[in-house]
Coordinates of C-alpha atoms in Angstrom, one line a residue:
Chain A
X1 CA -33.0 -49.7 45.0
X2 CA -31.1 -46.5 44.3
X3 CA -32.6 -43.7 42.3
X4 CA -30.6 -44.5 39.2
X5 CA -32.1 -48.0 39.1
X6 CA -35.5 -46.5 39.8
X7 CA -35.1 -44.3 36.8
X8 CA -33.5 -46.7 34.3
X9 CA -35.8 -49.6 35.0
X10 CA -38.5 -48.1 32.7
X11 CA -36.2 -47.9 29.7
X12 CA -35.5 -51.6 29.1
X13 CA -36.0 -53.9 32.1
X14 CA -39.6 -52.9 32.8
X15 CA -40.3 -51.1 29.5
X16 CA -44.0 -50.2 29.8
X17 CA -44.9 -51.2 26.3
X18 CA -42.6 -54.1 25.3
X19 CA -42.1 -55.8 28.6
X20 CA -45.2 -54.8 30.7
X21 CA -47.5 -54.6 27.7
X22 CA -49.2 -51.5 29.0
X23 CA -50.6 -48.7 26.9
X24 CA -50.7 -50.7 23.7
X25 CA -53.6 -48.7 22.2
X26 CA -51.7 -45.4 21.7
X27 CA -48.5 -47.3 21.0
X28 CA -50.2 -48.9 18.0
X29 CA -52.5 -46.1 17.0
X30 CA -50.3 -43.0 16.7
X31 CA -47.0 -44.5 15.6
X32 CA -47.3 -43.9 11.9
X33 CA -44.2 -41.8 12.1
X34 CA -41.3 -41.3 14.6
X35 CA -42.4 -37.7 15.3
X36 CA -45.9 -38.7 16.2
X37 CA -44.6 -41.4 18.5
X38 CA -42.3 -39.0 20.2
X39 CA -45.0 -36.4 20.7
X40 CA -47.4 -39.0 22.2
X41 CA -44.6 -40.3 24.4
X42 CA -43.8 -36.9 25.8
X43 CA -47.5 -36.0 26.3
X44 CA -47.9 -39.2 28.3
X45 CA -44.7 -38.5 30.3
X46 CA -46.1 -35.1 31.3
X47 CA -49.3 -36.6 32.5
X48 CA -47.4 -39.3 34.4
X49 CA -45.1 -36.8 36.0
X50 CA -47.9 -34.6 37.1
X51 CA -50.1 -37.3 38.4
X52 CA -47.3 -39.2 40.2
X53 CA -46.2 -35.9 41.8
X54 CA -49.6 -34.8 43.0
X55 CA -50.6 -38.3 44.2
X56 CA -47.4 -38.8 46.2
X57 CA -48.0 -35.4 47.9
X58 CA -51.6 -35.9 48.8
X59 CA -51.5 -39.6 49.4
X60 CA -52.0 -39.2 53.2
X61 CA -55.0 -36.9 52.9
X62 CA -57.0 -39.3 50.8
X63 CA -59.1 -41.9 52.6
X64 CA -58.4 -45.3 51.2
X65 CA -61.9 -46.0 49.9
X66 CA -62.0 -42.9 47.6
X67 CA -58.4 -43.3 46.5
X68 CA -59.2 -44.5 42.9
X69 CA -61.8 -41.9 42.0
X70 CA -59.5 -39.2 43.3
X71 CA -56.6 -40.5 41.2
X72 CA -58.9 -40.6 38.2
X73 CA -59.8 -36.9 38.7
X74 CA -56.2 -35.9 39.1
X75 CA -55.1 -37.9 36.0
X76 CA -58.0 -36.6 33.9
X77 CA -57.1 -33.0 34.9
X78 CA -53.6 -33.4 33.6
X79 CA -54.8 -35.0 30.4
X80 CA -57.1 -32.0 29.8
X81 CA -54.2 -29.6 30.5
X82 CA -52.1 -31.4 27.9
X83 CA -55.0 -31.5 25.5
X84 CA -55.7 -27.7 25.7
X85 CA -52.0 -26.7 25.6
X86 CA -51.3 -28.9 22.6
X87 CA -54.3 -27.6 20.7
X88 CA -53.1 -24.0 21.4
X89 CA -49.4 -24.3 20.6
X90 CA -49.0 -27.5 18.5
X91 CA -52.2 -27.7 16.4
X92 CA -50.7 -30.0 13.8
X93 CA -49.5 -32.6 16.2
X94 CA -52.8 -32.3 18.1
X95 CA -54.6 -33.1 14.9
X96 CA -52.5 -36.1 14.0
X97 CA -52.7 -37.6 17.5
X98 CA -56.5 -36.9 17.6
X99 CA -58.6 -39.2 19.8
X100 CA -55.6 -40.7 21.5
X101 CA -54.9 -37.5 23.6
X102 CA -58.0 -37.7 25.7
X103 CA -57.5 -41.5 25.8
X104 CA -54.3 -41.0 27.8
X105 CA -56.7 -41.0 30.7
X106 CA -57.5 -44.7 30.3
X107 CA -53.8 -45.6 29.7
X108 CA -53.3 -48.4 32.3
X109 CA -49.7 -47.2 32.6
X110 CA -50.6 -43.9 34.2
X111 CA -53.2 -45.3 36.6
X112 CA -50.9 -48.3 37.4
X113 CA -48.0 -46.1 38.4
X114 CA -50.2 -43.8 40.6
X115 CA -51.8 -46.8 42.3
X116 CA -48.8 -49.1 42.6
X117 CA -45.9 -46.7 43.1
X118 CA -46.7 -43.0 43.8
X119 CA -49.4 -43.7 46.5
X120 CA -46.8 -45.7 48.5
X121 CA -43.5 -43.9 48.0
X122 CA -42.0 -40.5 48.7
X123 CA -42.3 -37.6 46.2
X124 CA -38.8 -37.8 44.9
X125 CA -39.0 -41.5 44.1
X126 CA -42.4 -41.0 42.5
X127 CA -41.1 -38.2 40.2
X128 CA -38.1 -40.2 39.2
X129 CA -40.2 -43.3 38.6
X130 CA -42.6 -41.2 36.4
X131 CA -39.7 -39.8 34.4
X132 CA -38.2 -43.2 33.8
X133 CA -41.4 -44.9 32.9
X134 CA -42.5 -41.9 30.8
X135 CA -39.3 -41.8 28.8
X136 CA -39.4 -45.6 28.4
X137 CA -42.9 -45.2 26.9
X138 CA -41.6 -42.3 24.7
X139 CA -38.7 -44.5 23.6
X140 CA -41.0 -47.4 22.8
X141 CA -43.3 -45.2 20.7
X142 CA -40.5 -43.4 18.9
X143 CA -38.9 -46.8 18.0
X144 CA -42.1 -48.2 16.7
X145 CA -42.9 -45.0 14.9
X146 CA -39.3 -44.9 13.5
X147 CA -39.5 -48.5 12.3
X148 CA -42.8 -48.0 10.6
X149 CA -41.7 -44.7 9.0
X150 CA -38.4 -46.1 7.7
X151 CA -40.0 -49.2 6.2
X152 CA -43.3 -47.6 5.2
X153 CA -42.1 -44.3 3.8
X154 CA -38.3 -44.6 3.6
X155 CA -37.9 -41.6 5.8
X156 CA -37.2 -40.8 9.5
X157 CA -38.5 -37.8 11.3
X158 CA -39.7 -36.6 7.9
X159 CA -36.3 -36.7 6.3
X160 CA -36.1 -38.8 3.1
X161 CA -33.5 -41.6 3.3
X162 CA -33.6 -42.6 -0.3
X163 CA -33.8 -39.6 -2.7
X164 CA -36.8 -39.9 -5.0
X165 CA -38.3 -42.9 -3.3
X166 CA -41.5 -41.7 -1.5
X167 CA -43.6 -44.8 -1.4
X168 CA -42.2 -47.4 0.9
X169 CA -43.7 -50.7 1.9
X170 CA -47.1 -49.2 2.7
X171 CA -48.2 -52.1 4.8
X172 CA -46.0 -50.8 7.6
X173 CA -47.7 -47.5 7.7
X174 CA -51.1 -49.2 7.7
X175 CA -52.7 -51.1 10.6
X176 CA -51.1 -54.5 10.0
X177 CA -47.6 -53.0 10.2
X178 CA -48.3 -51.7 13.6
X179 CA -49.1 -55.1 15.0
X180 CA -46.3 -56.9 13.2
X181 CA -43.7 -54.3 14.0
X182 CA -44.6 -54.4 17.7
X183 CA -44.4 -58.1 17.7
X184 CA -40.8 -58.0 16.6
X185 CA -39.9 -55.2 18.9
X186 CA -41.1 -57.3 21.8
X187 CA -38.8 -60.0 20.8
X188 CA -35.9 -57.5 20.7
X189 CA -36.7 -56.1 24.1
X190 CA -37.0 -59.6 25.6
X191 CA -33.6 -60.3 24.2
X192 CA -32.1 -57.0 25.5
X193 CA -33.6 -57.6 28.9
X194 CA -32.0 -61.0 29.1
X195 CA -28.7 -59.6 28.0
X196 CA -28.6 -56.8 30.6
X197 CA -30.0 -58.8 33.5
Chain B
X1 CA -79.5 -46.9 4.6
X2 CA -77.7 -44.5 6.9
X3 CA -77.9 -47.0 9.8
X4 CA -76.7 -49.7 7.5
X5 CA -73.6 -47.7 6.6
X6 CA -72.9 -47.1 10.3
X7 CA -73.2 -50.8 11.1
X8 CA -71.0 -52.1 8.2
X9 CA -68.5 -49.3 8.8
X10 CA -68.1 -50.0 12.5
X11 CA -68.0 -53.8 12.3
X12 CA -65.9 -54.3 9.2
X13 CA -64.3 -51.3 7.6
X14 CA -63.2 -49.3 10.7
X15 CA -63.1 -52.3 13.0
X16 CA -62.5 -50.9 16.5
X17 CA -59.6 -53.2 17.3
X18 CA -58.0 -53.9 14.0
X19 CA -58.3 -50.5 12.3
X20 CA -58.7 -48.0 15.1
X21 CA -56.5 -49.6 17.7
X22 CA -58.9 -49.2 20.6
X23 CA -59.3 -51.9 23.2
X24 CA -56.0 -53.6 22.5
X25 CA -55.4 -54.4 26.2
X26 CA -58.3 -56.8 26.6
X27 CA -57.7 -57.9 23.0
X28 CA -54.3 -59.3 23.9
X29 CA -55.1 -59.9 27.5
X30 CA -58.2 -62.1 27.6
X31 CA -58.1 -63.7 24.2
X32 CA -56.4 -67.0 25.2
X33 CA -59.6 -68.9 25.2
X34 CA -62.8 -68.6 23.0
X35 CA -65.0 -68.9 26.1
X36 CA -63.4 -66.0 28.0
X37 CA -63.4 -63.8 24.9
X38 CA -67.1 -64.4 24.5
X39 CA -67.7 -63.3 28.1
X40 CA -65.6 -60.2 27.5
X41 CA -67.5 -59.3 24.4
X42 CA -70.7 -59.5 26.3
X43 CA -69.5 -57.2 29.0
X44 CA -68.2 -54.7 26.4
X45 CA -71.5 -54.8 24.5
X46 CA -73.4 -54.0 27.7
X47 CA -71.2 -51.3 29.1
X48 CA -70.4 -49.7 25.7
X49 CA -74.1 -49.2 24.9
X50 CA -74.9 -47.8 28.3
X51 CA -71.9 -45.6 28.5
X52 CA -72.6 -44.1 25.1
X53 CA -76.2 -43.3 26.1
X54 CA -75.2 -41.7 29.4
X55 CA -72.2 -39.7 28.0
X56 CA -74.4 -38.6 25.1
X57 CA -76.9 -37.1 27.5
X58 CA -74.2 -35.5 29.7
X59 CA -72.6 -33.9 26.7
X60 CA -75.7 -32.6 25.1
X61 CA -77.6 -31.5 28.2
X62 CA -74.8 -30.4 30.6
X63 CA -71.5 -29.8 29.0
X64 CA -72.7 -28.2 25.8
X65 CA -75.4 -25.8 27.2
X66 CA -73.1 -24.6 30.0
X67 CA -70.2 -24.2 27.6
X68 CA -67.8 -26.4 29.7
X69 CA -66.9 -28.9 27.0
X70 CA -63.3 -28.8 28.3
X71 CA -64.6 -30.9 31.2
X72 CA -65.4 -33.7 28.7
X73 CA -62.5 -36.0 29.5
X74 CA -62.8 -35.7 33.2
X75 CA -66.6 -36.2 33.3
X76 CA -66.6 -39.1 30.8
X77 CA -64.0 -41.1 32.7
X78 CA -65.9 -40.5 36.0
X79 CA -69.2 -41.5 34.5
X80 CA -67.8 -44.6 32.9
X81 CA -66.0 -45.8 36.0
X82 CA -69.0 -45.3 38.2
X83 CA -71.3 -46.8 35.6
X84 CA -69.1 -50.0 35.6
X85 CA -69.4 -50.2 39.4
X86 CA -73.1 -49.6 39.3
X87 CA -73.6 -52.3 36.6
X88 CA -71.6 -54.7 38.8
X89 CA -73.7 -54.0 41.9
X90 CA -77.1 -54.2 40.1
X91 CA -76.1 -57.3 38.1
X92 CA -75.1 -59.1 41.3
X93 CA -78.6 -58.5 42.7
X94 CA -80.8 -58.7 39.7
X95 CA -79.2 -61.5 37.6
X96 CA -76.7 -63.6 39.4
X97 CA -76.3 -65.8 36.3
X98 CA -75.3 -62.9 34.1
X99 CA -73.0 -61.6 36.8
X100 CA -71.4 -65.0 36.9
X101 CA -70.7 -64.8 33.2
X102 CA -69.6 -61.2 33.0
X103 CA -68.6 -60.3 36.5
X104 CA -64.9 -60.8 36.4
X105 CA -64.6 -58.8 33.2
X106 CA -66.4 -55.7 34.4
X107 CA -63.5 -54.2 36.5
X108 CA -61.2 -54.6 33.5
X109 CA -63.5 -52.5 31.4
X110 CA -62.9 -49.2 33.1
X111 CA -59.5 -49.0 31.6
X112 CA -60.7 -50.3 28.3
X113 CA -60.1 -47.4 26.0
X114 CA -62.7 -48.7 23.5
X115 CA -65.5 -47.6 25.8
X116 CA -64.2 -44.1 26.2
X117 CA -63.2 -44.0 22.5
X118 CA -66.6 -44.8 21.2
X119 CA -68.2 -42.3 23.6
X120 CA -65.8 -39.6 22.3
X121 CA -66.4 -40.6 18.6
X122 CA -70.1 -40.4 19.0
X123 CA -69.7 -36.7 19.9
X124 CA -67.1 -36.1 17.2
X125 CA -69.4 -37.6 14.5
X126 CA -72.3 -35.4 15.7
X127 CA -74.6 -38.4 15.9
X128 CA -78.1 -38.2 17.5
X129 CA -79.0 -40.6 20.3
X130 CA -80.4 -43.3 18.1
X131 CA -77.4 -43.2 15.7
X132 CA -75.1 -43.2 18.8
X133 CA -76.7 -46.4 20.1
X134 CA -76.4 -48.1 16.8
X135 CA -72.8 -46.9 16.5
X136 CA -72.0 -48.3 20.0
X137 CA -73.7 -51.7 19.4
X138 CA -72.0 -52.2 16.1
X139 CA -68.6 -51.3 17.5
X140 CA -69.1 -53.8 20.3
X141 CA -70.1 -56.3 17.6
X142 CA -66.9 -55.5 15.8
X143 CA -64.9 -56.0 19.0
X144 CA -66.6 -59.4 19.5
X145 CA -65.9 -60.5 15.9
X146 CA -62.2 -59.5 16.2
X147 CA -61.6 -61.0 19.6
X148 CA -63.4 -64.3 19.1
X149 CA -61.7 -64.9 15.7
X150 CA -58.4 -64.1 17.4
X151 CA -59.1 -66.4 20.4
X152 CA -59.9 -69.2 18.0
X153 CA -56.6 -68.7 16.2
X154 CA -54.7 -68.5 19.5
X155 CA -56.1 -71.7 20.8
X156 CA -54.5 -73.4 17.8
X157 CA -51.3 -71.3 18.1
X158 CA -50.6 -72.8 21.5
X159 CA -50.2 -76.2 19.9
X160 CA -47.8 -75.0 17.3
X161 CA -44.1 -75.5 17.5
X162 CA -43.0 -71.9 17.4
X163 CA -39.5 -70.5 18.0
X164 CA -39.2 -69.8 21.7
X165 CA -38.8 -66.1 21.2
X166 CA -42.0 -65.9 19.3
X167 CA -44.2 -67.6 21.8
X168 CA -46.8 -65.5 23.7
X169 CA -47.3 -61.8 22.9
X170 CA -45.1 -61.6 19.8
X171 CA -46.9 -64.4 18.0
X172 CA -50.2 -63.0 19.1
X173 CA -49.3 -59.6 17.7
X174 CA -48.1 -60.9 14.3
X175 CA -51.4 -62.9 14.1
X176 CA -53.3 -59.7 14.9
X177 CA -51.4 -58.0 12.1
X178 CA -52.4 -60.7 9.6
X179 CA -56.0 -60.4 10.7
X180 CA -55.8 -56.6 10.3
X181 CA -54.5 -57.2 6.8
X182 CA -57.5 -59.4 6.1
X183 CA -59.9 -56.8 7.4
X184 CA -58.4 -54.2 5.1
X185 CA -60.1 -56.2 2.3
X186 CA -63.4 -54.7 3.5
X187 CA -62.1 -51.2 2.6
X188 CA -64.6 -49.3 0.4
X189 CA -67.7 -51.4 1.4
X190 CA -69.3 -48.1 2.4
Chain C
X1 CA -48.6 -39.0 59.2
X2 CA -51.4 -41.5 59.6
X3 CA -53.7 -42.1 56.7
X4 CA -57.1 -40.5 56.9
X5 CA -59.9 -42.7 58.0
X6 CA -62.5 -43.8 55.4
X7 CA -65.5 -42.5 57.2
X8 CA -68.4 -40.8 55.3
X9 CA -67.6 -37.2 56.1
X10 CA -63.9 -37.7 55.2
X11 CA -64.7 -39.3 51.9
X12 CA -67.3 -36.7 50.8
X13 CA -65.0 -33.8 51.8
X14 CA -62.0 -35.3 50.0
X15 CA -63.8 -36.0 46.8
X16 CA -65.4 -32.6 46.9
X17 CA -62.1 -30.9 47.4
X18 CA -60.3 -32.9 44.7
X19 CA -63.0 -32.3 42.1
X20 CA -63.3 -28.6 43.1
X21 CA -59.6 -28.0 42.8
X22 CA -59.5 -29.9 39.5
X23 CA -62.3 -28.0 37.9
X24 CA -60.9 -24.7 39.1
X25 CA -57.5 -25.5 37.6
X26 CA -59.0 -26.7 34.3
X27 CA -61.2 -23.5 34.1
X28 CA -58.0 -21.5 34.5
X29 CA -56.1 -23.4 31.9
X30 CA -59.1 -23.2 29.6
X31 CA -59.2 -19.5 29.9
X32 CA -55.5 -19.1 29.4
X33 CA -55.5 -21.3 26.2
X34 CA -58.8 -20.1 24.7
X35 CA -57.1 -17.2 23.0
X36 CA -54.1 -19.1 21.5
X37 CA -56.4 -21.9 20.3
X38 CA -58.6 -19.4 18.5
X39 CA -55.6 -17.7 17.1
X40 CA -54.1 -21.0 15.9
X41 CA -57.3 -21.9 14.1
X42 CA -57.6 -18.4 12.6
X43 CA -54.0 -18.5 11.5
X44 CA -54.6 -21.8 9.8
X45 CA -57.7 -20.5 8.0
X46 CA -55.9 -17.3 6.9
X47 CA -53.0 -19.3 5.6
X48 CA -55.3 -21.6 3.6
X49 CA -57.2 -18.7 2.1
X50 CA -54.1 -16.8 1.0
X51 CA -52.8 -20.1 -0.5
X52 CA -55.8 -20.5 -2.9
X53 CA -56.5 -16.9 -4.0
X54 CA -54.2 -14.3 -5.5
X55 CA -53.0 -11.3 -3.4
X56 CA -55.7 -9.4 -1.8
X57 CA -56.1 -6.6 0.7
X58 CA -59.7 -7.0 1.7
X59 CA -61.7 -10.1 2.8
X60 CA -65.4 -10.6 3.1
X61 CA -67.0 -13.7 4.6
X62 CA -70.5 -14.9 3.9
X63 CA -72.3 -18.3 4.2
X64 CA -74.1 -19.9 1.3
X65 CA -76.2 -23.0 1.0
X66 CA -75.1 -25.6 -1.6
X67 CA -77.7 -26.8 -4.1
X68 CA -79.2 -30.1 -3.2
X69 CA -79.0 -29.6 0.6
X70 CA -76.4 -30.0 3.2
X71 CA -74.5 -27.6 5.5
X72 CA -73.8 -24.2 4.2
X73 CA -70.4 -23.3 3.0
X74 CA -68.2 -20.4 4.1
X75 CA -67.3 -18.1 1.2
X76 CA -64.3 -15.8 1.7
X77 CA -64.3 -13.2 -1.1
X78 CA -60.9 -11.7 -1.7
X79 CA -60.8 -8.1 -3.1
X80 CA -57.8 -6.3 -4.4
X81 CA -58.4 -2.5 -4.6
X82 CA -62.1 -3.0 -4.6
X83 CA -62.1 -5.6 -7.4
X84 CA -62.9 -9.3 -6.6
X85 CA -59.9 -11.4 -7.5
X86 CA -61.1 -14.7 -6.2
X87 CA -63.1 -16.6 -3.7
X88 CA -61.9 -19.1 -1.1
X89 CA -64.6 -21.6 -0.3
X90 CA -64.4 -23.7 2.8
X91 CA -66.0 -27.0 1.5
X92 CA -66.5 -30.5 2.8
X93 CA -67.4 -34.0 1.9
X94 CA -68.7 -36.9 4.0
X95 CA -67.5 -39.5 1.5
X96 CA -64.0 -39.8 2.8
X97 CA -62.6 -43.2 3.7
X98 CA -62.5 -42.2 7.3
X99 CA -65.3 -39.7 7.5
X100 CA -65.3 -36.0 6.8
X101 CA -62.7 -34.2 4.7
X102 CA -62.6 -30.4 4.6
X103 CA -60.8 -28.3 2.1
X104 CA -60.3 -24.7 0.9
X105 CA -61.0 -24.3 -2.7
X106 CA -60.0 -21.1 -4.5
X107 CA -62.0 -20.1 -7.6
X108 CA -61.4 -17.0 -9.8
X109 CA -64.5 -14.9 -10.6
X110 CA -65.2 -17.1 -13.7
X111 CA -65.2 -20.3 -11.6
X112 CA -61.9 -21.6 -12.7
X113 CA -60.0 -23.4 -9.9
X114 CA -57.0 -21.5 -8.7
X115 CA -55.8 -24.0 -6.2
X116 CA -57.1 -26.4 -3.5
X117 CA -55.6 -27.2 0.0
X118 CA -57.0 -29.6 2.5
X119 CA -57.9 -28.4 5.9
X120 CA -58.8 -31.5 7.9
X121 CA -59.0 -35.2 7.1
X122 CA -58.5 -38.5 8.8
X123 CA -57.5 -40.5 5.8
X124 CA -55.0 -43.4 5.9
X125 CA -51.5 -42.2 6.3
X126 CA -49.4 -43.1 3.3
X127 CA -52.4 -43.5 1.0
X128 CA -55.3 -41.1 1.4
X129 CA -53.1 -38.4 3.0
X130 CA -51.7 -37.7 -0.5
X131 CA -54.4 -35.0 -0.7
X132 CA -52.1 -33.0 1.5
X133 CA -49.9 -30.6 -0.4
X134 CA -46.9 -31.4 1.8
X135 CA -47.2 -35.2 1.2
X136 CA -47.7 -35.3 -2.6
X137 CA -48.3 -33.0 -5.6
X138 CA -51.5 -35.0 -6.4
X139 CA -53.8 -32.1 -5.7
X140 CA -51.9 -29.8 -8.1
X141 CA -53.8 -31.3 -11.1
X142 CA -56.8 -29.3 -10.1
X143 CA -55.0 -26.0 -10.7
X144 CA -56.5 -24.2 -13.7
X145 CA -59.4 -26.7 -14.2
X146 CA -62.7 -25.2 -15.1
X147 CA -65.5 -27.4 -13.7
X148 CA -67.9 -26.2 -16.4
X149 CA -65.5 -27.7 -19.0
X150 CA -63.5 -30.3 -17.1
X151 CA -65.1 -33.2 -15.4
X152 CA -64.1 -33.1 -11.7
X153 CA -64.3 -36.9 -11.2
X154 CA -61.7 -39.6 -11.1
X155 CA -60.9 -41.4 -14.3
X156 CA -62.6 -44.6 -13.1
X157 CA -65.9 -42.5 -13.1
X158 CA -65.1 -41.2 -16.6
X159 CA -63.7 -37.9 -15.2
X160 CA -60.5 -36.0 -15.8
X161 CA -58.8 -36.6 -12.5
X162 CA -56.1 -39.1 -11.9
X163 CA -57.1 -41.1 -8.8
X164 CA -54.6 -41.7 -6.0
X165 CA -53.2 -45.2 -6.2
X166 CA -54.9 -47.5 -3.7
X167 CA -57.0 -44.6 -2.4
X168 CA -59.6 -44.1 -5.0
X169 CA -62.3 -43.5 -2.3
X170 CA -60.3 -40.5 -0.9
X171 CA -59.7 -39.1 -4.4
X172 CA -63.4 -39.5 -5.2
X173 CA -64.3 -37.7 -2.0
X174 CA -62.0 -34.8 -2.6
X175 CA -63.5 -34.3 -6.1
X176 CA -66.9 -34.4 -4.4
X177 CA -65.9 -31.6 -2.0
X178 CA -64.5 -29.5 -4.9
X179 CA -67.6 -30.0 -7.0
X180 CA -69.8 -29.0 -4.1
X181 CA -67.8 -25.7 -3.8
X182 CA -68.1 -25.0 -7.5
X183 CA -71.8 -25.9 -7.6
X184 CA -72.6 -23.6 -4.8
X185 CA -70.6 -20.8 -6.4
X186 CA -72.4 -21.4 -9.7
X187 CA -75.8 -21.5 -8.2
X188 CA -75.4 -18.1 -6.4
X189 CA -73.1 -16.2 -8.8
X190 CA -72.5 -17.8 -12.2
X191 CA -75.9 -18.8 -13.4
X192 CA -77.2 -15.3 -14.1
X193 CA -74.0 -14.2 -15.8
X194 CA -73.8 -17.3 -17.9
X195 CA -77.5 -17.1 -18.8
X196 CA -76.8 -13.7 -20.2
X197 CA -73.9 -15.0 -22.2
X198 CA -75.8 -18.0 -23.6
X199 CA -79.0 -16.1 -24.3
X200 CA -78.1 -12.7 -25.6
X201 CA -80.6 -10.0 -24.8
X202 CA -83.2 -10.0 -27.6

């Protein structure tokens, strides 16, 4: 597999959210708007990048039996770094993502990539894998956030699409819309996957 | 009255799965049969209550006094994952029957964000230990209610003649959406 | 390079090193971000204060207990050239749809509401978040109301406030927060003044 395939697999073919069904909690919880989805996606990408990078470097120094706890510590450190940095420089985004920032630590996607990929491959592959998977995750969250924002508030990234219309179909901003929107996006990605395969 | 509000709020109004989006992975993953979802609910109840007690003690007697609350995330996840391992080992020795019933679900629980989420919410709401325990038990009950209802529906869903693209996860999510809509009817109970 | 063996010493040393490096890194990041985090919070508070009181050049902060119990409220007295022009009260309510809501209420010295801005809330996006000034002009109706004349309650409770469609709980909670700010101000500052007005010195 060349590095381009390694990168691009995360976008559609192995999209973490819609194909692998990983990290569904933040994908549903924070995507009330496209901006929040993008912010969460990029925060997760950063954690993924950091943990994949460090894990692939130190993989030979870690005895196999304490591998998982070590990975957990590494991931949790990067999550805390993101948490503190975001609170300092993007307080509004930090507030709207809330609880889901510390919960990146239990996102199966991050642990899964560290265990299944970074601990076996060289550093370059691990970094590219993290970028691809992270951006795939960010893409997924931005799409769901965008869909919910367009239908629920008639706006995208905070820009009104229909002048004067501020209340959209509210159900899409509320909890049920998250589940239903994601259901239909899964159908879309399954279709895209079949097309590109 | 205060406890009553916590219980009703956690089970119905702010249902952990359908309103707060925590614990979605097991919700979608192990809800194919009613029997497995009952087992998962039991494991969640057990671990969630224990984890909330332990993390409460750690936060209030170690992190807070030493002014290192920035180590919250890292210590919580370590505590929860070792707790799960410990519960697994103890359960195997003490009660093989219970281990039989819950055993296979325990490893899955470490990455269940509901556990960590409730532990974090307990701190955020500034609950005392007793309130935290009630909070954790009611959230676990809310999880059980949501996942067992959902599994019941999914068992019937398998027999339906759905369009091919809808089968599996998409149908499950749309059903979850309708359930979430139903739960919104509880809004304003407390 | 061969993988390290999983013997006891190796495992203990590895785990110790990993956690030590992690805590050291986090302590460093924490120290680096502590200042900006405090600044961001302070900037937000300052912005909220200057939004709800007229121009001022001196600020004095004091804590006061609300009547009827509960946590004390932070009063920020704004002075212009030595004269008090208003007070920005950091108030709260626990009756929100999703827990606590905090808001900054600006009162003029007579107790009339100058303006109200929310500080923190976890209300439903699209419904309850209409208390935010940037989402809706709903909270503008409080401007100029005098809680001793106007009834700071939603219309459903026979008050003077239009509720938010489909988010009455949030609107009710916001009124509760504002009422708490006014009651506290009245208890500590207005009662004596008004008593004098009502019962002229004999």
